[in-house]
mmCIF file of C-alpha atoms in Angstrom:
data_model
loop_
_atom_site.group_PDB
_atom_site.id
_atom_site.type_symbol
_atom_site.label_atom_id
_atom_site.label_comp_id
_atom_site.label_asym_id
_atom_site.label_seq_id
_atom_site.Cartn_x
_atom_site.Cartn_y
_atom_site.Cartn_z
ATOM 1 C CA MET V 1 24.814 104.911 -11.047
ATOM 2 C CA ALA V 2 21.099 105.097 -11.768
ATOM 3 C CA GLN V 3 19.955 103.175 -14.815
ATOM 4 C CA ASN V 4 18.031 105.142 -17.388
ATOM 5 C CA GLU V 5 16.403 103.452 -20.383
ATOM 6 C CA SER V 6 16.783 106.603 -22.456
ATOM 7 C CA ASN V 7 20.571 106.461 -22.344
ATOM 8 C CA SER V 8 21.004 102.675 -22.392
ATOM 9 C CA THR V 9 20.836 102.833 -26.199
ATOM 10 C CA TYR V 10 24.236 104.505 -26.238
ATOM 11 C CA ARG V 11 26.047 102.612 -23.487
ATOM 12 C CA LYS V 12 28.801 100.139 -24.334
ATOM 13 C CA LEU V 13 30.097 97.579 -21.839
ATOM 14 C CA SER V 14 33.600 96.173 -22.189
ATOM 15 C CA ILE V 15 34.701 93.269 -19.982
ATOM 16 C CA GLN V 16 38.242 91.948 -19.744
ATOM 17 C CA ALA V 17 38.289 88.397 -18.383
ATOM 18 C CA GLY V 18 41.464 86.750 -17.139
ATOM 19 C CA LEU V 19 42.468 84.206 -14.519
ATOM 20 C CA ASN V 20 44.265 86.921 -12.520
ATOM 21 C CA GLY V 21 41.426 89.431 -12.546
ATOM 22 C CA LEU V 22 38.454 91.097 -14.208
ATOM 23 C CA SER V 23 37.911 94.623 -15.525
ATOM 24 C CA PHE V 24 34.660 96.368 -16.451
ATOM 25 C CA CYS V 25 34.202 99.643 -18.288
ATOM 26 C CA VAL V 26 31.000 101.395 -19.388
ATOM 27 C CA VAL V 27 31.159 104.239 -21.900
ATOM 28 C CA ASP V 28 28.555 106.603 -23.302
ATOM 29 C CA THR V 29 29.195 106.210 -27.043
ATOM 30 C CA ILE V 30 27.680 109.614 -27.860
ATOM 31 C CA THR V 31 29.688 111.773 -25.446
ATOM 32 C CA ASN V 32 32.681 109.355 -25.129
ATOM 33 C CA LYS V 33 32.393 109.710 -21.387
ATOM 34 C CA ILE V 34 33.480 106.877 -19.112
ATOM 35 C CA LEU V 35 30.404 106.208 -16.977
ATOM 36 C CA ALA V 36 31.775 103.434 -14.786
ATOM 37 C CA PHE V 37 34.987 101.487 -14.340
ATOM 38 C CA GLU V 38 35.975 98.717 -11.980
ATOM 39 C CA ARG V 39 38.899 96.329 -11.730
ATOM 40 C CA MET V 40 39.048 93.170 -9.623
ATOM 41 C CA SER V 41 42.430 91.526 -8.965
ATOM 42 C CA PHE V 42 42.384 87.970 -7.624
ATOM 43 C CA LYS V 43 44.754 87.109 -4.771
ATOM 44 C CA THR V 44 45.748 83.906 -6.552
ATOM 45 C CA GLN V 45 45.254 82.754 -10.121
ATOM 46 C CA LEU V 46 41.815 81.189 -10.519
ATOM 47 C CA THR V 47 40.517 78.401 -12.716
ATOM 48 C CA PRO V 48 38.160 79.362 -15.590
ATOM 49 C CA TYR V 49 35.282 77.947 -13.504
ATOM 50 C CA LEU V 50 36.035 80.132 -10.467
ATOM 51 C CA MET V 51 36.731 83.162 -12.666
ATOM 52 C CA LEU V 52 33.258 82.798 -14.202
ATOM 53 C CA LYS V 53 31.784 82.530 -10.702
ATOM 54 C CA GLU V 54 33.348 85.905 -9.826
ATOM 55 C CA LEU V 55 32.068 87.391 -13.095
ATOM 56 C CA LYS V 56 28.526 86.173 -12.416
ATOM 57 C CA GLN V 57 28.579 87.636 -8.919
ATOM 58 C CA LYS V 58 29.688 91.001 -10.245
ATOM 59 C CA LEU V 59 27.198 91.234 -13.104
ATOM 60 C CA SER V 60 24.304 90.036 -10.942
ATOM 61 C CA LYS V 61 24.705 93.034 -8.631
ATOM 62 C CA GLN V 62 22.942 96.261 -9.531
ATOM 63 C CA GLY V 63 26.044 98.355 -9.030
ATOM 64 C CA ASP V 64 27.921 100.818 -11.196
ATOM 65 C CA VAL V 65 28.163 98.493 -14.177
ATOM 66 C CA GLY V 66 24.404 98.067 -14.641
ATOM 67 C CA THR V 67 22.569 95.857 -17.135
ATOM 68 C CA ASN V 68 21.321 97.823 -20.181
ATOM 69 C CA PHE V 69 23.760 98.197 -23.073
ATOM 70 C CA SER V 70 23.687 98.856 -26.792
ATOM 71 C CA GLU V 71 26.971 96.972 -27.297
ATOM 72 C CA VAL V 72 28.959 94.433 -25.301
ATOM 73 C CA MET V 73 32.628 93.534 -25.863
ATOM 74 C CA VAL V 74 34.500 90.727 -24.093
ATOM 75 C CA ILE V 75 38.311 90.715 -24.057
ATOM 76 C CA HIS V 76 39.895 87.353 -23.269
ATOM 77 C CA LYS V 77 43.250 87.746 -21.524
ATOM 78 C CA ASN V 78 45.339 84.578 -21.534
ATOM 79 C CA ASN V 79 48.561 83.135 -22.920
ATOM 80 C CA MET V 80 46.811 80.519 -25.066
ATOM 81 C CA PHE V 81 47.502 82.240 -28.373
ATOM 82 C CA GLY V 82 49.786 82.197 -31.375
ATOM 83 C CA LEU V 83 50.492 84.779 -34.087
ATOM 84 C CA VAL V 84 50.347 83.454 -37.651
ATOM 85 C CA PRO V 85 51.411 85.288 -40.851
ATOM 86 C CA LYS V 86 48.276 85.863 -42.884
ATOM 87 C CA PRO V 87 49.665 84.290 -46.116
ATOM 88 C CA LEU V 88 50.229 81.027 -44.183
ATOM 89 C CA PHE V 89 46.924 81.083 -42.332
ATOM 90 C CA ASN V 90 44.317 78.387 -42.912
ATOM 91 C CA LYS V 91 41.227 78.443 -40.693
ATOM 92 C CA GLU V 92 40.976 74.644 -41.005
ATOM 93 C CA GLU V 93 44.294 74.286 -39.160
ATOM 94 C CA LEU V 94 43.570 76.306 -35.993
ATOM 95 C CA PRO V 95 44.587 73.610 -33.437
ATOM 96 C CA ASN V 96 47.937 73.098 -35.169
ATOM 97 C CA TYR V 97 48.903 76.733 -34.604
ATOM 98 C CA LEU V 98 48.553 76.347 -30.838
ATOM 99 C CA LYS V 99 49.539 72.771 -30.012
ATOM 100 C CA PHE V 100 53.219 73.586 -29.403
ATOM 101 C CA ASN V 101 52.789 76.575 -27.084
ATOM 102 C CA ALA V 102 49.437 76.028 -25.347
ATOM 103 C CA LYS V 103 47.730 73.124 -23.652
ATOM 104 C CA ILE V 104 44.503 72.712 -25.591
ATOM 105 C CA MET V 105 41.775 70.130 -25.077
ATOM 106 C CA PRO V 106 39.945 68.337 -27.911
ATOM 107 C CA ASN V 107 36.695 70.184 -27.153
ATOM 108 C CA ASP V 108 38.256 73.657 -26.852
ATOM 109 C CA LEU V 109 36.821 76.322 -29.115
ATOM 110 C CA ILE V 110 39.595 78.097 -31.029
ATOM 111 C CA ALA V 111 38.983 81.587 -32.405
ATOM 112 C CA TYR V 112 41.078 84.083 -34.347
ATOM 113 C CA ASP V 113 41.353 87.843 -34.878
ATOM 114 C CA GLU V 114 43.076 89.732 -37.651
ATOM 115 C CA ILE V 115 45.622 92.405 -36.722
ATOM 116 C CA PRO V 116 44.744 95.234 -39.154
ATOM 117 C CA ASN V 117 47.440 96.419 -41.596
ATOM 118 C CA GLN V 118 49.974 93.855 -40.355
ATOM 119 C CA GLU V 119 49.127 90.659 -42.283
ATOM 120 C CA ILE V 120 48.989 88.837 -38.933
ATOM 121 C CA ILE V 121 46.324 86.541 -37.504
ATOM 122 C CA ASN V 122 46.030 86.033 -33.735
ATOM 123 C CA VAL V 123 44.794 82.470 -33.064
ATOM 124 C CA TYR V 124 43.632 81.873 -29.477
ATOM 125 C CA VAL V 125 41.421 79.938 -27.077
ATOM 126 C CA PRO V 126 38.674 82.145 -25.621
ATOM 127 C CA TYR V 127 37.012 81.322 -22.315
ATOM 128 C CA THR V 128 33.989 79.467 -23.709
ATOM 129 C CA ASN V 129 32.194 79.459 -20.362
ATOM 130 C CA VAL V 130 32.439 83.265 -20.233
ATOM 131 C CA ASN V 131 31.192 83.639 -23.814
ATOM 132 C CA ASN V 132 28.235 81.350 -23.151
ATOM 133 C CA TYR V 133 27.259 83.281 -20.014
ATOM 134 C CA ILE V 134 27.556 86.694 -21.678
ATOM 135 C CA PHE V 135 25.418 85.476 -24.589
ATOM 136 C CA GLU V 136 22.738 84.249 -22.163
ATOM 137 C CA LEU V 137 22.822 87.592 -20.389
ATOM 138 C CA PHE V 138 23.031 90.078 -23.275
ATOM 139 C CA GLY V 139 22.499 88.215 -26.551
ATOM 140 C CA GLU V 140 24.877 88.956 -29.419
ATOM 141 C CA PHE V 141 28.229 90.471 -28.486
ATOM 142 C CA GLU V 142 31.764 90.839 -29.841
ATOM 143 C CA PHE V 143 34.871 89.243 -28.392
ATOM 144 C CA LYS V 144 38.609 89.540 -28.985
ATOM 145 C CA HIS V 145 41.895 88.485 -27.474
ATOM 146 C CA SER V 146 43.658 91.066 -25.306
ATOM 147 C CA GLY V 147 46.718 90.822 -27.543
ATOM 148 C CA THR V 148 44.684 91.842 -30.582
ATOM 149 C CA VAL V 149 43.449 94.987 -28.856
ATOM 150 C CA LEU V 150 46.879 95.911 -27.502
ATOM 151 C CA LEU V 151 48.745 95.305 -30.755
ATOM 152 C CA ASN V 152 46.259 97.191 -32.886
ATOM 153 C CA THR V 153 46.289 100.229 -30.607
ATOM 154 C CA LEU V 154 50.050 100.447 -30.108
ATOM 155 C CA LEU V 155 50.803 99.887 -33.792
ATOM 156 C CA ASN V 156 48.495 102.774 -34.640
ATOM 157 C CA GLN V 157 50.369 104.986 -32.160
ATOM 158 C CA ASN V 158 53.715 104.019 -33.644
ATOM 159 C CA ARG V 159 53.153 104.793 -37.321
ATOM 160 C CA THR V 160 55.838 107.483 -37.588
ATOM 161 C CA VAL V 161 58.596 105.827 -35.547
ATOM 162 C CA SER V 162 61.175 103.609 -37.259
ATOM 163 C CA GLU V 163 63.567 103.003 -34.331
ATOM 164 C CA PRO V 164 62.998 99.863 -32.218
ATOM 165 C CA VAL V 165 60.525 100.432 -29.395
ATOM 166 C CA CYS V 166 59.752 97.871 -26.707
ATOM 167 C CA TYR V 167 56.417 98.340 -24.943
ATOM 168 C CA VAL V 168 55.623 96.439 -21.758
ATOM 169 C CA GLN V 169 52.220 96.560 -20.107
ATOM 170 C CA VAL V 170 52.804 95.822 -16.428
ATOM 171 C CA SER V 171 50.192 94.071 -14.303
ATOM 172 C CA GLU V 172 50.510 92.642 -10.809
ATOM 173 C CA ARG V 173 51.646 89.173 -11.947
ATOM 174 C CA GLU V 174 51.676 89.507 -15.733
ATOM 175 C CA MET V 175 53.648 91.398 -18.356
ATOM 176 C CA GLU V 176 52.700 91.847 -21.996
ATOM 177 C CA MET V 177 55.718 92.652 -24.136
ATOM 178 C CA MET V 178 55.701 93.986 -27.663
ATOM 179 C CA ILE V 179 58.529 95.163 -29.939
ATOM 180 C CA ILE V 180 57.947 97.403 -32.967
ATOM 181 C CA SER V 181 60.662 98.316 -35.441
ATOM 182 C CA ASP V 182 60.315 100.067 -38.796
ATOM 183 C CA LYS V 183 56.578 100.411 -38.042
ATOM 184 C CA LYS V 184 56.198 96.626 -38.054
ATOM 185 C CA LEU V 185 55.466 94.193 -35.258
ATOM 186 C CA LYS V 186 58.578 92.142 -34.487
ATOM 187 C CA PHE V 187 57.624 90.437 -31.223
ATOM 188 C CA TYR V 188 54.682 89.933 -28.889
ATOM 189 C CA ASN V 189 54.355 87.661 -25.869
ATOM 190 C CA GLN V 190 52.949 87.432 -22.358
ATOM 191 C CA PHE V 191 54.818 86.268 -19.278
ATOM 192 C CA GLU V 192 53.842 85.616 -15.674
ATOM 193 C CA TYR V 193 56.402 86.834 -13.163
ATOM 194 C CA GLY V 194 56.790 86.482 -9.400
ATOM 195 C CA SER V 195 59.460 89.099 -8.684
ATOM 196 C CA LYS V 196 61.074 92.134 -10.268
ATOM 197 C CA GLU V 197 64.068 89.920 -11.120
ATOM 198 C CA ASP V 198 61.760 87.572 -13.066
ATOM 199 C CA PHE V 199 60.388 90.601 -14.910
ATOM 200 C CA LEU V 200 63.900 91.724 -15.842
ATOM 201 C CA TYR V 201 64.887 88.215 -16.954
ATOM 202 C CA TYR V 202 61.980 87.903 -19.403
ATOM 203 C CA LEU V 203 62.615 91.423 -20.685
ATOM 204 C CA LEU V 204 66.363 91.057 -21.271
ATOM 205 C CA PHE V 205 66.099 87.523 -22.651
ATOM 206 C CA SER V 206 63.475 88.627 -25.188
ATOM 207 C CA LEU V 207 65.539 91.637 -26.247
ATOM 208 C CA GLU V 208 68.583 89.403 -26.632
ATOM 209 C CA GLN V 209 66.644 86.944 -28.797
ATOM 210 C CA MET V 210 65.582 89.846 -31.002
ATOM 211 C CA GLN V 211 69.247 90.973 -31.172
ATOM 212 C CA LEU V 212 68.425 94.464 -29.953
ATOM 213 C CA ASP V 213 71.111 96.767 -28.544
ATOM 214 C CA LEU V 214 70.264 97.762 -24.957
ATOM 215 C CA GLU V 215 71.946 101.119 -25.588
ATOM 216 C CA LYS V 216 69.601 101.949 -28.462
ATOM 217 C CA VAL V 217 66.244 100.357 -27.746
ATOM 218 C CA ASN V 218 63.496 102.544 -26.269
ATOM 219 C CA LEU V 219 61.696 100.803 -23.404
ATOM 220 C CA LYS V 220 58.230 102.166 -22.652
ATOM 221 C CA LEU V 221 56.522 100.805 -19.547
ATOM 222 C CA PHE V 222 52.843 101.355 -18.836
ATOM 223 C CA GLY V 223 50.063 99.989 -16.675
ATOM 224 C CA ALA V 224 50.790 99.324 -13.001
ATOM 225 C CA VAL V 225 54.172 101.079 -12.978
ATOM 226 C CA GLU V 226 55.585 104.526 -12.227
ATOM 227 C CA GLU V 227 59.021 106.138 -12.168
ATOM 228 C CA GLY V 228 60.794 105.097 -8.988
ATOM 229 C CA ASP V 229 58.984 101.750 -8.709
ATOM 230 C CA PRO V 230 61.287 98.752 -8.086
ATOM 231 C CA ILE V 231 60.585 97.369 -11.576
ATOM 232 C CA TYR V 232 61.274 100.731 -13.217
ATOM 233 C CA ASP V 233 64.520 101.271 -11.291
ATOM 234 C CA LEU V 234 65.761 97.756 -12.048
ATOM 235 C CA CYS V 235 65.077 98.162 -15.757
ATOM 236 C CA TYR V 236 66.880 101.515 -15.740
ATOM 237 C CA GLN V 237 70.065 99.835 -14.491
ATOM 238 C CA TYR V 238 70.250 97.919 -17.785
ATOM 239 C CA ILE V 239 68.343 100.066 -20.288
ATOM 240 C CA LYS V 240 68.951 103.819 -20.248
ATOM 241 C CA ASN V 241 66.162 104.787 -22.646
ATOM 242 C CA VAL V 242 63.337 103.804 -20.306
ATOM 243 C CA SER V 243 60.206 105.846 -19.679
ATOM 244 C CA VAL V 244 56.644 105.529 -18.452
ATOM 245 C CA PHE V 245 54.411 105.555 -21.488
ATOM 246 C CA VAL V 246 51.145 107.487 -21.434
ATOM 247 C CA PRO V 247 48.885 106.047 -24.153
ATOM 248 C CA ASN V 248 47.336 108.566 -26.499
ATOM 249 C CA ASN V 249 43.611 108.014 -26.781
ATOM 250 C CA PRO V 250 41.896 110.929 -28.537
ATOM 251 C CA SER V 251 38.464 109.523 -27.733
ATOM 252 C CA PHE V 252 38.717 110.301 -24.025
ATOM 253 C CA PRO V 253 39.717 113.469 -22.141
ATOM 254 C CA MET V 254 43.069 113.286 -20.367
ATOM 255 C CA GLU V 255 41.548 113.621 -16.913
ATOM 256 C CA GLN V 256 39.606 110.402 -17.469
ATOM 257 C CA LEU V 257 42.780 108.551 -18.482
ATOM 258 C CA GLU V 258 44.701 109.614 -15.376
ATOM 259 C CA ASN V 259 42.844 107.061 -13.270
ATOM 260 C CA GLU V 260 45.637 104.498 -13.014
ATOM 261 C CA SER V 261 43.163 101.692 -12.335
ATOM 262 C CA ILE V 262 41.793 101.947 -15.882
ATOM 263 C CA ASP V 263 43.216 99.115 -17.932
ATOM 264 C CA PHE V 264 44.712 100.235 -21.236
ATOM 265 C CA SER V 265 43.500 97.173 -23.166
ATOM 266 C CA ILE V 266 39.905 97.548 -22.062
ATOM 267 C CA LEU V 267 39.896 101.271 -22.847
ATOM 268 C CA SER V 268 41.377 100.670 -26.292
ATOM 269 C CA SER V 269 38.559 98.263 -27.139
ATOM 270 C CA LEU V 270 35.859 100.919 -26.710
#
């Protein structure tokens, strides 16, 4: 894609950074047209150092992503997070919210996002090395946790539904699971799985912990999954109300959203 200074004023870059892969999306903010998209999946889970090395290699190339942007957003995808009720939240206590469910180091930066309209704060550890590099490259930018983006978008799409709905975003080695009931968030977590049986175990165990009836819950799968896939078929053996969920994003034409390689979280951040 040729770079043109006249349109760089209206181009937004969104980067999703995770140890299992990277995603890049460039959007024209005037026409809401997706100008470029690319996803990189790593064969094995990388360290933050090696993940940054891959990111640097990608952004140093003059390819489809380019270099001139009016806005830059970084989405940090990891399981180093914790959801805190807003009335109990104290920004002086950030490490204490994570010390029981994430391995944090004394020098780790801890950030937090607010989930709009839910009285929930998402406390997490961003990839500091990625943030430092992006700042060197582009100057000021915005960053969020992938859970914040996903929760905000799906809660907005679920405003009129009161029955329990379980959403699962399926990736090659990761699943992000979220349960909404009575228009409120009841559960959110991420799991790494190695087989379809692992996927089913995490799903059923979580539903059991939430005391949800498998006959009544609606399971909506999206991401790297289609009807007839092994994961879909296995879920259907236990949960009858299962479907592939097509996210509603009024900002982008349907034909742009049909590219299955486009990551829902990164698109929702634009």
